[in-house]
Amino acid sequence: MASPEEKTILVVDDEQEIVDFLSMALEDEGFHVLTAMDGREALDLVAQRKPDLISLDLVMPKYPGARMIRELKKNKDWADIPILVVTGHARDEQGKADLEELSLLVSGSHLEKPVKPIDYVNAVRRLLGMEVCGESPAVLTSSSVKEELKRLMEQADDETLKKALDLLKVKKMP
C-alpha cells in the first residue's frame, strides 16, 4: 500500500487561508502538496506534473472548479485523476447545481466547508485507497459513504457480501 510520502495532492482554492489550512493538514500527514489559486493555474500545474488527487474548490471567480473538472474530463491522461470537491456552496445557488451536475463526472466525493483536518485527510486517503484514521462520522457525505461501501464490497468475500445484503434487506423492511 502506498504511503502519503509517495502521493502528490493539488490543492485548488481562491482563498489563501483555505489553501494554507488544507495544505498544512496534508503536509502534516506526509503528503506532497502543490497549490493553485484557480482552475486555470491548476490546469497548468497538471500539465507539468500529474497529481495523484486534486482537492478543488467549486466556486472561484477567475476559473471555477466546475469548468476545471470539465476540462480534466476531456483529456484522456487527466480524466482518471480523483477529485475531492471542498466547497462552502454545496447547498446554495452558487454551487448546488454545479455539484449535482458534477456528481455524474466525479467519482469521488465532496466535503462542505468548514472541514476538520482529520476528516479532510481521511477523505483524501479514502479516494486514494489508503487506510483511514479515526474520523467523525457526522461529516461523511452520502457519496463518500457509498464510495467506501463500494470499495469494501469489491474486497469482500461471498459470505460477507451475503451478510451485508441480508442486513440491508432487514433494514429496508417496514
Short mmCIF file of N, CA and C in Angstrom, two decimals:
data_model
loop_
_atom_site.label_atom_id
_atom_site.label_comp_id
_atom_site.label_asym_id
_atom_site.label_seq_id
_atom_site.Cartn_x
_atom_site.Cartn_y
_atom_site.Cartn_z
N MET A 1 0.85 -1.18 0.00
CA MET A 1 0.00 0.00 0.00
C MET A 1 0.89 1.23 0.00
N ALA A 2 0.51 2.22 -0.79
CA ALA A 2 1.29 3.44 -0.92
C ALA A 2 1.25 4.25 0.38
N SER A 3 2.29 5.01 0.60
CA SER A 3 2.34 5.89 1.77
C SER A 3 2.09 7.32 1.32
N PRO A 4 1.70 8.19 2.24
CA PRO A 4 1.44 9.58 1.87
C PRO A 4 2.64 10.26 1.19
N GLU A 5 3.85 9.87 1.59
CA GLU A 5 5.04 10.49 1.02
C GLU A 5 5.17 10.23 -0.48
N GLU A 6 4.48 9.21 -0.97
CA GLU A 6 4.53 8.87 -2.38
C GLU A 6 3.44 9.56 -3.20
N LYS A 7 2.57 10.31 -2.53
CA LYS A 7 1.42 10.90 -3.22
C LYS A 7 1.51 12.42 -3.26
N THR A 8 1.12 12.97 -4.41
CA THR A 8 1.09 14.42 -4.60
C THR A 8 -0.37 14.87 -4.74
N ILE A 9 -0.73 15.83 -3.92
CA ILE A 9 -2.09 16.37 -3.92
C ILE A 9 -2.04 17.82 -4.40
N LEU A 10 -2.89 18.16 -5.34
CA LEU A 10 -3.01 19.54 -5.82
C LEU A 10 -4.21 20.17 -5.12
N VAL A 11 -3.94 21.19 -4.32
CA VAL A 11 -4.99 21.91 -3.60
C VAL A 11 -5.32 23.18 -4.37
N VAL A 12 -6.59 23.32 -4.75
CA VAL A 12 -7.02 24.48 -5.55
C VAL A 12 -8.14 25.20 -4.82
N ASP A 13 -7.89 26.46 -4.48
CA ASP A 13 -8.90 27.29 -3.81
C ASP A 13 -8.49 28.75 -4.01
N ASP A 14 -9.47 29.64 -4.15
CA ASP A 14 -9.16 31.05 -4.37
C ASP A 14 -8.89 31.81 -3.07
N GLU A 15 -9.08 31.17 -1.93
CA GLU A 15 -8.80 31.82 -0.65
C GLU A 15 -7.49 31.27 -0.08
N GLN A 16 -6.51 32.17 0.07
CA GLN A 16 -5.18 31.77 0.53
C GLN A 16 -5.22 31.06 1.88
N GLU A 17 -6.11 31.53 2.78
CA GLU A 17 -6.18 30.92 4.11
C GLU A 17 -6.63 29.45 4.01
N ILE A 18 -7.55 29.20 3.09
CA ILE A 18 -8.03 27.82 2.90
C ILE A 18 -6.92 26.95 2.30
N VAL A 19 -6.22 27.49 1.31
CA VAL A 19 -5.10 26.75 0.71
C VAL A 19 -4.08 26.41 1.78
N ASP A 20 -3.75 27.38 2.61
CA ASP A 20 -2.76 27.16 3.68
C ASP A 20 -3.25 26.10 4.67
N PHE A 21 -4.51 26.19 5.07
CA PHE A 21 -5.09 25.26 6.03
C PHE A 21 -5.09 23.83 5.49
N LEU A 22 -5.60 23.66 4.28
CA LEU A 22 -5.68 22.31 3.69
C LEU A 22 -4.28 21.75 3.40
N SER A 23 -3.39 22.61 2.92
CA SER A 23 -2.03 22.16 2.64
C SER A 23 -1.34 21.69 3.91
N MET A 24 -1.52 22.44 4.98
CA MET A 24 -0.88 22.08 6.25
C MET A 24 -1.41 20.73 6.75
N ALA A 25 -2.72 20.51 6.63
CA ALA A 25 -3.31 19.24 7.08
C ALA A 25 -2.69 18.07 6.30
N LEU A 26 -2.52 18.26 5.01
CA LEU A 26 -1.95 17.19 4.17
C LEU A 26 -0.46 17.01 4.45
N GLU A 27 0.26 18.10 4.55
CA GLU A 27 1.71 18.02 4.79
C GLU A 27 2.00 17.40 6.15
N ASP A 28 1.15 17.68 7.14
CA ASP A 28 1.34 17.07 8.46
C ASP A 28 1.23 15.55 8.40
N GLU A 29 0.47 15.04 7.42
CA GLU A 29 0.32 13.60 7.23
C GLU A 29 1.38 13.02 6.30
N GLY A 30 2.22 13.89 5.74
CA GLY A 30 3.32 13.43 4.90
C GLY A 30 3.10 13.53 3.41
N PHE A 31 1.94 14.03 2.98
CA PHE A 31 1.68 14.18 1.55
C PHE A 31 2.52 15.31 0.96
N HIS A 32 2.87 15.16 -0.31
CA HIS A 32 3.49 16.25 -1.06
C HIS A 32 2.35 17.10 -1.62
N VAL A 33 2.45 18.43 -1.50
CA VAL A 33 1.34 19.30 -1.87
C VAL A 33 1.78 20.35 -2.90
N LEU A 34 0.94 20.51 -3.92
CA LEU A 34 1.05 21.61 -4.87
C LEU A 34 -0.16 22.49 -4.65
N THR A 35 -0.07 23.78 -4.96
CA THR A 35 -1.23 24.65 -4.75
C THR A 35 -1.47 25.54 -5.97
N ALA A 36 -2.74 25.91 -6.13
CA ALA A 36 -3.14 26.84 -7.19
C ALA A 36 -4.31 27.67 -6.67
N MET A 37 -4.44 28.87 -7.19
CA MET A 37 -5.48 29.78 -6.72
C MET A 37 -6.72 29.81 -7.61
N ASP A 38 -6.69 29.11 -8.75
CA ASP A 38 -7.88 29.00 -9.60
C ASP A 38 -7.69 27.83 -10.55
N GLY A 39 -8.73 27.52 -11.29
CA GLY A 39 -8.71 26.35 -12.16
C GLY A 39 -7.70 26.45 -13.29
N ARG A 40 -7.49 27.64 -13.84
CA ARG A 40 -6.53 27.80 -14.94
C ARG A 40 -5.12 27.50 -14.47
N GLU A 41 -4.74 28.09 -13.34
CA GLU A 41 -3.42 27.85 -12.77
C GLU A 41 -3.26 26.36 -12.45
N ALA A 42 -4.32 25.75 -11.95
CA ALA A 42 -4.27 24.32 -11.62
C ALA A 42 -4.07 23.46 -12.87
N LEU A 43 -4.76 23.79 -13.96
CA LEU A 43 -4.59 23.02 -15.20
C LEU A 43 -3.15 23.13 -15.71
N ASP A 44 -2.55 24.31 -15.57
CA ASP A 44 -1.14 24.48 -15.97
C ASP A 44 -0.24 23.57 -15.13
N LEU A 45 -0.53 23.47 -13.84
CA LEU A 45 0.28 22.59 -12.96
C LEU A 45 0.07 21.13 -13.33
N VAL A 46 -1.17 20.75 -13.63
CA VAL A 46 -1.46 19.36 -14.00
C VAL A 46 -0.69 19.00 -15.28
N ALA A 47 -0.59 19.95 -16.20
CA ALA A 47 0.14 19.71 -17.45
C ALA A 47 1.63 19.47 -17.18
N GLN A 48 2.16 20.11 -16.14
CA GLN A 48 3.57 19.96 -15.80
C GLN A 48 3.84 18.68 -15.01
N ARG A 49 2.93 18.39 -14.09
CA ARG A 49 3.09 17.22 -13.22
C ARG A 49 1.72 16.72 -12.79
N LYS A 50 1.34 15.55 -13.25
CA LYS A 50 0.03 15.00 -12.93
C LYS A 50 -0.03 14.61 -11.45
N PRO A 51 -0.94 15.23 -10.70
CA PRO A 51 -1.05 14.88 -9.27
C PRO A 51 -1.81 13.57 -9.10
N ASP A 52 -1.70 12.99 -7.91
CA ASP A 52 -2.43 11.77 -7.60
C ASP A 52 -3.88 12.06 -7.24
N LEU A 53 -4.15 13.28 -6.81
CA LEU A 53 -5.51 13.69 -6.43
C LEU A 53 -5.58 15.21 -6.48
N ILE A 54 -6.76 15.72 -6.81
CA ILE A 54 -6.98 17.17 -6.80
C ILE A 54 -8.05 17.49 -5.77
N SER A 55 -7.72 18.40 -4.85
CA SER A 55 -8.67 18.94 -3.89
C SER A 55 -9.12 20.27 -4.47
N LEU A 56 -10.41 20.41 -4.75
CA LEU A 56 -10.87 21.51 -5.58
C LEU A 56 -12.04 22.27 -4.98
N ASP A 57 -11.89 23.58 -4.91
CA ASP A 57 -13.00 24.46 -4.55
C ASP A 57 -13.91 24.55 -5.77
N LEU A 58 -15.18 24.67 -5.54
CA LEU A 58 -16.12 24.71 -6.65
C LEU A 58 -16.33 26.12 -7.17
N VAL A 59 -16.52 27.07 -6.28
CA VAL A 59 -16.84 28.44 -6.68
C VAL A 59 -15.59 29.30 -6.53
N MET A 60 -15.01 29.67 -7.68
CA MET A 60 -13.84 30.56 -7.72
C MET A 60 -14.09 31.55 -8.84
N PRO A 61 -13.85 32.85 -8.59
CA PRO A 61 -14.23 33.87 -9.57
C PRO A 61 -13.49 33.81 -10.91
N LYS A 62 -12.21 33.56 -10.94
CA LYS A 62 -11.45 33.62 -12.19
C LYS A 62 -11.71 32.40 -13.08
N TYR A 63 -11.65 31.21 -12.52
CA TYR A 63 -11.79 29.98 -13.30
C TYR A 63 -12.39 28.94 -12.36
N PRO A 64 -13.71 28.77 -12.40
CA PRO A 64 -14.40 27.91 -11.43
C PRO A 64 -13.99 26.44 -11.47
N GLY A 65 -14.21 25.76 -10.35
CA GLY A 65 -13.87 24.36 -10.25
C GLY A 65 -14.65 23.49 -11.22
N ALA A 66 -15.92 23.82 -11.44
CA ALA A 66 -16.74 23.03 -12.36
C ALA A 66 -16.15 23.07 -13.77
N ARG A 67 -15.70 24.22 -14.18
CA ARG A 67 -15.08 24.36 -15.51
C ARG A 67 -13.79 23.54 -15.58
N MET A 68 -13.03 23.57 -14.50
CA MET A 68 -11.79 22.80 -14.48
C MET A 68 -12.06 21.31 -14.59
N ILE A 69 -13.07 20.83 -13.88
CA ILE A 69 -13.40 19.40 -13.95
C ILE A 69 -13.78 19.01 -15.38
N ARG A 70 -14.57 19.86 -16.03
CA ARG A 70 -14.95 19.55 -17.42
C ARG A 70 -13.72 19.47 -18.32
N GLU A 71 -12.75 20.36 -18.11
CA GLU A 71 -11.52 20.33 -18.91
C GLU A 71 -10.70 19.07 -18.60
N LEU A 72 -10.63 18.69 -17.34
CA LEU A 72 -9.90 17.47 -16.96
C LEU A 72 -10.52 16.24 -17.63
N LYS A 73 -11.83 16.18 -17.65
CA LYS A 73 -12.51 15.01 -18.20
C LYS A 73 -12.36 14.90 -19.72
N LYS A 74 -12.05 16.01 -20.38
CA LYS A 74 -11.83 15.99 -21.84
C LYS A 74 -10.48 15.38 -22.20
N ASN A 75 -9.53 15.40 -21.28
CA ASN A 75 -8.18 14.93 -21.54
C ASN A 75 -8.04 13.50 -21.02
N LYS A 76 -7.75 12.55 -21.91
CA LYS A 76 -7.70 11.14 -21.51
C LYS A 76 -6.61 10.86 -20.47
N ASP A 77 -5.55 11.66 -20.46
CA ASP A 77 -4.48 11.45 -19.47
C ASP A 77 -4.84 11.99 -18.09
N TRP A 78 -5.81 12.89 -18.04
CA TRP A 78 -6.18 13.51 -16.77
C TRP A 78 -7.54 13.06 -16.25
N ALA A 79 -8.33 12.43 -17.09
CA ALA A 79 -9.72 12.11 -16.73
C ALA A 79 -9.83 11.20 -15.51
N ASP A 80 -8.78 10.43 -15.23
CA ASP A 80 -8.86 9.48 -14.11
C ASP A 80 -8.32 10.03 -12.79
N ILE A 81 -7.91 11.27 -12.76
CA ILE A 81 -7.40 11.84 -11.51
C ILE A 81 -8.57 11.97 -10.52
N PRO A 82 -8.46 11.36 -9.33
CA PRO A 82 -9.53 11.52 -8.33
C PRO A 82 -9.65 12.99 -7.91
N ILE A 83 -10.88 13.42 -7.71
CA ILE A 83 -11.15 14.81 -7.33
C ILE A 83 -11.99 14.84 -6.07
N LEU A 84 -11.54 15.59 -5.10
CA LEU A 84 -12.31 15.84 -3.88
C LEU A 84 -12.76 17.30 -3.93
N VAL A 85 -14.05 17.51 -4.07
CA VAL A 85 -14.58 18.88 -4.07
C VAL A 85 -14.75 19.32 -2.63
N VAL A 86 -14.14 20.45 -2.31
CA VAL A 86 -14.25 21.03 -0.97
C VAL A 86 -14.89 22.40 -1.16
N THR A 87 -16.15 22.51 -0.77
CA THR A 87 -16.89 23.72 -1.09
C THR A 87 -17.72 24.23 0.09
N GLY A 88 -17.94 25.50 0.11
CA GLY A 88 -18.85 26.11 1.06
C GLY A 88 -20.18 26.41 0.40
N HIS A 89 -20.35 25.95 -0.84
CA HIS A 89 -21.56 26.28 -1.61
C HIS A 89 -22.33 25.06 -2.07
N ALA A 90 -22.27 23.97 -1.31
CA ALA A 90 -22.97 22.74 -1.73
C ALA A 90 -24.48 22.88 -1.66
N ARG A 91 -24.95 23.82 -0.85
CA ARG A 91 -26.40 23.93 -0.66
C ARG A 91 -26.97 25.25 -1.14
N ASP A 92 -26.16 26.12 -1.71
CA ASP A 92 -26.71 27.40 -2.16
C ASP A 92 -26.74 27.48 -3.69
N GLU A 93 -27.27 28.58 -4.19
CA GLU A 93 -27.45 28.74 -5.64
C GLU A 93 -26.13 28.72 -6.40
N GLN A 94 -25.06 29.19 -5.77
CA GLN A 94 -23.78 29.26 -6.46
C GLN A 94 -23.17 27.88 -6.76
N GLY A 95 -23.40 26.93 -5.88
CA GLY A 95 -22.70 25.67 -6.06
C GLY A 95 -23.57 24.43 -6.19
N LYS A 96 -24.81 24.48 -5.73
CA LYS A 96 -25.64 23.28 -5.69
C LYS A 96 -25.84 22.66 -7.07
N ALA A 97 -26.21 23.47 -8.06
CA ALA A 97 -26.46 22.92 -9.40
C ALA A 97 -25.18 22.33 -9.99
N ASP A 98 -24.05 23.05 -9.83
CA ASP A 98 -22.78 22.53 -10.34
C ASP A 98 -22.42 21.22 -9.66
N LEU A 99 -22.61 21.16 -8.36
CA LEU A 99 -22.25 19.95 -7.61
C LEU A 99 -23.11 18.77 -8.06
N GLU A 100 -24.39 19.00 -8.29
CA GLU A 100 -25.26 17.92 -8.75
C GLU A 100 -24.86 17.45 -10.15
N GLU A 101 -24.56 18.40 -11.03
CA GLU A 101 -24.13 18.04 -12.38
C GLU A 101 -22.80 17.27 -12.34
N LEU A 102 -21.88 17.75 -11.52
CA LEU A 102 -20.54 17.15 -11.48
C LEU A 102 -20.52 15.80 -10.78
N SER A 103 -21.53 15.51 -10.00
CA SER A 103 -21.54 14.20 -9.33
C SER A 103 -21.57 13.08 -10.35
N LEU A 104 -22.02 13.37 -11.57
CA LEU A 104 -22.01 12.38 -12.64
C LEU A 104 -20.62 12.22 -13.23
N LEU A 105 -19.80 13.26 -13.14
CA LEU A 105 -18.46 13.24 -13.72
C LEU A 105 -17.39 12.85 -12.72
N VAL A 106 -17.60 13.17 -11.46
CA VAL A 106 -16.57 12.97 -10.44
C VAL A 106 -16.91 11.72 -9.65
N SER A 107 -15.98 10.78 -9.64
CA SER A 107 -16.22 9.54 -8.93
C SER A 107 -15.93 9.66 -7.44
N GLY A 108 -15.40 10.76 -7.03
CA GLY A 108 -15.03 10.93 -5.64
C GLY A 108 -16.17 11.42 -4.78
N SER A 109 -15.89 12.35 -3.94
CA SER A 109 -16.90 12.85 -3.05
C SER A 109 -16.68 14.34 -2.85
N HIS A 110 -17.48 14.89 -1.97
CA HIS A 110 -17.28 16.30 -1.64
C HIS A 110 -17.38 16.47 -0.13
N LEU A 111 -16.76 17.52 0.34
CA LEU A 111 -16.84 17.92 1.73
C LEU A 111 -17.32 19.35 1.75
N GLU A 112 -18.09 19.68 2.79
CA GLU A 112 -18.56 21.05 2.93
C GLU A 112 -17.70 21.78 3.93
N LYS A 113 -17.28 22.98 3.56
CA LYS A 113 -16.51 23.83 4.46
C LYS A 113 -17.43 24.30 5.58
N PRO A 114 -16.94 24.50 6.76
CA PRO A 114 -15.56 24.24 7.17
C PRO A 114 -15.32 22.74 7.39
N VAL A 115 -14.11 22.31 7.15
CA VAL A 115 -13.76 20.91 7.34
C VAL A 115 -12.76 20.79 8.49
N LYS A 116 -12.81 19.65 9.15
CA LYS A 116 -11.81 19.35 10.17
C LYS A 116 -10.63 18.69 9.46
N PRO A 117 -9.43 18.97 9.92
CA PRO A 117 -8.26 18.38 9.26
C PRO A 117 -8.34 16.87 9.12
N ILE A 118 -8.74 16.16 10.17
CA ILE A 118 -8.77 14.70 10.10
C ILE A 118 -9.80 14.21 9.09
N ASP A 119 -10.94 14.88 9.02
CA ASP A 119 -11.95 14.48 8.05
C ASP A 119 -11.47 14.73 6.62
N TYR A 120 -10.77 15.84 6.44
CA TYR A 120 -10.24 16.17 5.12
C TYR A 120 -9.18 15.15 4.70
N VAL A 121 -8.23 14.90 5.58
CA VAL A 121 -7.16 13.94 5.26
C VAL A 121 -7.75 12.55 5.01
N ASN A 122 -8.73 12.16 5.81
CA ASN A 122 -9.34 10.84 5.59
C ASN A 122 -10.09 10.75 4.27
N ALA A 123 -10.73 11.83 3.87
CA ALA A 123 -11.41 11.83 2.56
C ALA A 123 -10.38 11.66 1.45
N VAL A 124 -9.23 12.32 1.59
CA VAL A 124 -8.15 12.17 0.60
C VAL A 124 -7.65 10.72 0.61
N ARG A 125 -7.40 10.20 1.81
CA ARG A 125 -6.91 8.82 1.92
C ARG A 125 -7.91 7.84 1.30
N ARG A 126 -9.19 8.04 1.58
CA ARG A 126 -10.23 7.15 1.07
C ARG A 126 -10.22 7.14 -0.47
N LEU A 127 -10.13 8.31 -1.07
CA LEU A 127 -10.12 8.40 -2.54
C LEU A 127 -8.87 7.77 -3.15
N LEU A 128 -7.79 7.75 -2.38
CA LEU A 128 -6.55 7.15 -2.87
C LEU A 128 -6.45 5.67 -2.51
N GLY A 129 -7.48 5.14 -1.86
CA GLY A 129 -7.48 3.73 -1.49
C GLY A 129 -6.55 3.43 -0.34
N MET A 130 -6.28 4.43 0.49
CA MET A 130 -5.38 4.26 1.62
C MET A 130 -6.20 4.06 2.89
N GLU A 131 -5.57 3.46 3.88
CA GLU A 131 -6.22 3.26 5.17
C GLU A 131 -6.52 4.62 5.80
N VAL A 132 -7.72 4.73 6.42
CA VAL A 132 -8.08 5.99 7.06
C VAL A 132 -7.86 5.89 8.56
N CYS A 133 -7.69 7.05 9.19
CA CYS A 133 -7.51 7.13 10.63
C CYS A 133 -8.89 7.34 11.27
N GLY A 134 -8.95 7.56 12.58
CA GLY A 134 -10.22 7.83 13.25
C GLY A 134 -10.89 9.03 12.60
N GLU A 135 -12.22 8.99 12.52
CA GLU A 135 -12.91 10.09 11.86
C GLU A 135 -14.23 10.40 12.54
N SER A 136 -14.78 11.49 12.14
CA SER A 136 -16.06 11.95 12.65
C SER A 136 -17.15 11.56 11.67
N PRO A 137 -17.96 10.53 11.98
CA PRO A 137 -18.97 10.08 11.03
C PRO A 137 -19.98 11.15 10.67
N ALA A 138 -20.17 12.14 11.50
CA ALA A 138 -21.18 13.16 11.23
C ALA A 138 -20.89 13.95 9.96
N VAL A 139 -19.63 14.02 9.52
CA VAL A 139 -19.32 14.82 8.33
C VAL A 139 -19.23 13.97 7.07
N LEU A 140 -19.43 12.68 7.18
CA LEU A 140 -19.40 11.86 5.98
C LEU A 140 -20.58 12.22 5.10
N THR A 141 -20.34 12.41 3.84
CA THR A 141 -21.42 12.68 2.90
C THR A 141 -21.95 11.35 2.40
N SER A 142 -23.15 11.37 1.88
CA SER A 142 -23.71 10.12 1.37
C SER A 142 -22.85 9.58 0.23
N SER A 143 -22.28 10.45 -0.57
CA SER A 143 -21.44 9.97 -1.67
C SER A 143 -20.16 9.33 -1.14
N SER A 144 -19.59 9.88 -0.06
CA SER A 144 -18.38 9.27 0.48
C SER A 144 -18.70 7.93 1.13
N VAL A 145 -19.87 7.81 1.76
CA VAL A 145 -20.27 6.53 2.34
C VAL A 145 -20.46 5.50 1.23
N LYS A 146 -21.11 5.90 0.14
CA LYS A 146 -21.31 4.98 -0.98
C LYS A 146 -19.97 4.54 -1.57
N GLU A 147 -19.04 5.47 -1.70
CA GLU A 147 -17.72 5.13 -2.22
C GLU A 147 -17.01 4.14 -1.31
N GLU A 148 -17.09 4.35 0.01
CA GLU A 148 -16.46 3.45 0.95
C GLU A 148 -17.11 2.07 0.89
N LEU A 149 -18.44 2.04 0.82
CA LEU A 149 -19.14 0.76 0.71
C LEU A 149 -18.74 0.03 -0.57
N LYS A 150 -18.67 0.77 -1.66
CA LYS A 150 -18.29 0.17 -2.94
C LYS A 150 -16.89 -0.44 -2.84
N ARG A 151 -15.98 0.30 -2.24
CA ARG A 151 -14.60 -0.18 -2.10
C ARG A 151 -14.55 -1.44 -1.25
N LEU A 152 -15.29 -1.42 -0.13
CA LEU A 152 -15.29 -2.58 0.76
C LEU A 152 -15.96 -3.78 0.11
N MET A 153 -17.02 -3.56 -0.66
CA MET A 153 -17.73 -4.67 -1.32
C MET A 153 -16.84 -5.34 -2.36
N GLU A 154 -16.01 -4.55 -3.02
CA GLU A 154 -15.12 -5.11 -4.02
C GLU A 154 -14.07 -6.02 -3.39
N GLN A 155 -13.77 -5.80 -2.11
CA GLN A 155 -12.76 -6.59 -1.41
C GLN A 155 -13.36 -7.75 -0.62
N ALA A 156 -14.70 -7.74 -0.42
CA ALA A 156 -15.34 -8.72 0.46
C ALA A 156 -15.48 -10.08 -0.22
N ASP A 157 -15.49 -11.13 0.64
CA ASP A 157 -15.73 -12.48 0.12
C ASP A 157 -17.24 -12.69 -0.02
N ASP A 158 -17.63 -13.82 -0.61
CA ASP A 158 -19.05 -14.09 -0.88
C ASP A 158 -19.89 -14.12 0.39
N GLU A 159 -19.36 -14.72 1.45
CA GLU A 159 -20.12 -14.82 2.71
C GLU A 159 -20.39 -13.44 3.30
N THR A 160 -19.38 -12.58 3.29
CA THR A 160 -19.55 -11.23 3.82
C THR A 160 -20.56 -10.45 2.98
N LEU A 161 -20.50 -10.61 1.67
CA LEU A 161 -21.46 -9.93 0.80
C LEU A 161 -22.89 -10.39 1.10
N LYS A 162 -23.07 -11.68 1.33
CA LYS A 162 -24.41 -12.20 1.64
C LYS A 162 -24.91 -11.62 2.96
N LYS A 163 -24.05 -11.55 3.97
CA LYS A 163 -24.45 -10.97 5.26
C LYS A 163 -24.83 -9.50 5.10
N ALA A 164 -24.05 -8.76 4.32
CA ALA A 164 -24.35 -7.35 4.10
C ALA A 164 -25.69 -7.19 3.37
N LEU A 165 -25.93 -8.03 2.39
CA LEU A 165 -27.19 -7.98 1.65
C LEU A 165 -28.36 -8.29 2.58
N ASP A 166 -28.22 -9.32 3.42
CA ASP A 166 -29.28 -9.67 4.36
C ASP A 166 -29.54 -8.51 5.33
N LEU A 167 -28.49 -7.86 5.80
CA LEU A 167 -28.64 -6.74 6.72
C LEU A 167 -29.38 -5.59 6.05
N LEU A 168 -29.03 -5.28 4.82
CA LEU A 168 -29.69 -4.19 4.10
C LEU A 168 -31.16 -4.52 3.84
N LYS A 169 -31.46 -5.78 3.57
CA LYS A 169 -32.85 -6.18 3.34
C LYS A 169 -33.68 -6.04 4.62
N VAL A 170 -33.09 -6.41 5.76
CA VAL A 170 -33.79 -6.30 7.03
C VAL A 170 -34.08 -4.84 7.35
N LYS A 171 -33.11 -3.95 7.09
CA LYS A 171 -33.27 -2.51 7.37
C LYS A 171 -34.34 -1.90 6.47
N LYS A 172 -34.55 -2.46 5.30
CA LYS A 172 -35.49 -1.92 4.32
C LYS A 172 -36.93 -2.30 4.65
N MET A 173 -37.12 -3.41 5.41
CA MET A 173 -38.47 -3.88 5.72
C MET A 173 -39.14 -2.93 6.70
N PRO A 174 -40.47 -2.73 6.59
CA PRO A 174 -41.19 -1.82 7.50
C PRO A 174 -41.25 -2.33 8.92
#
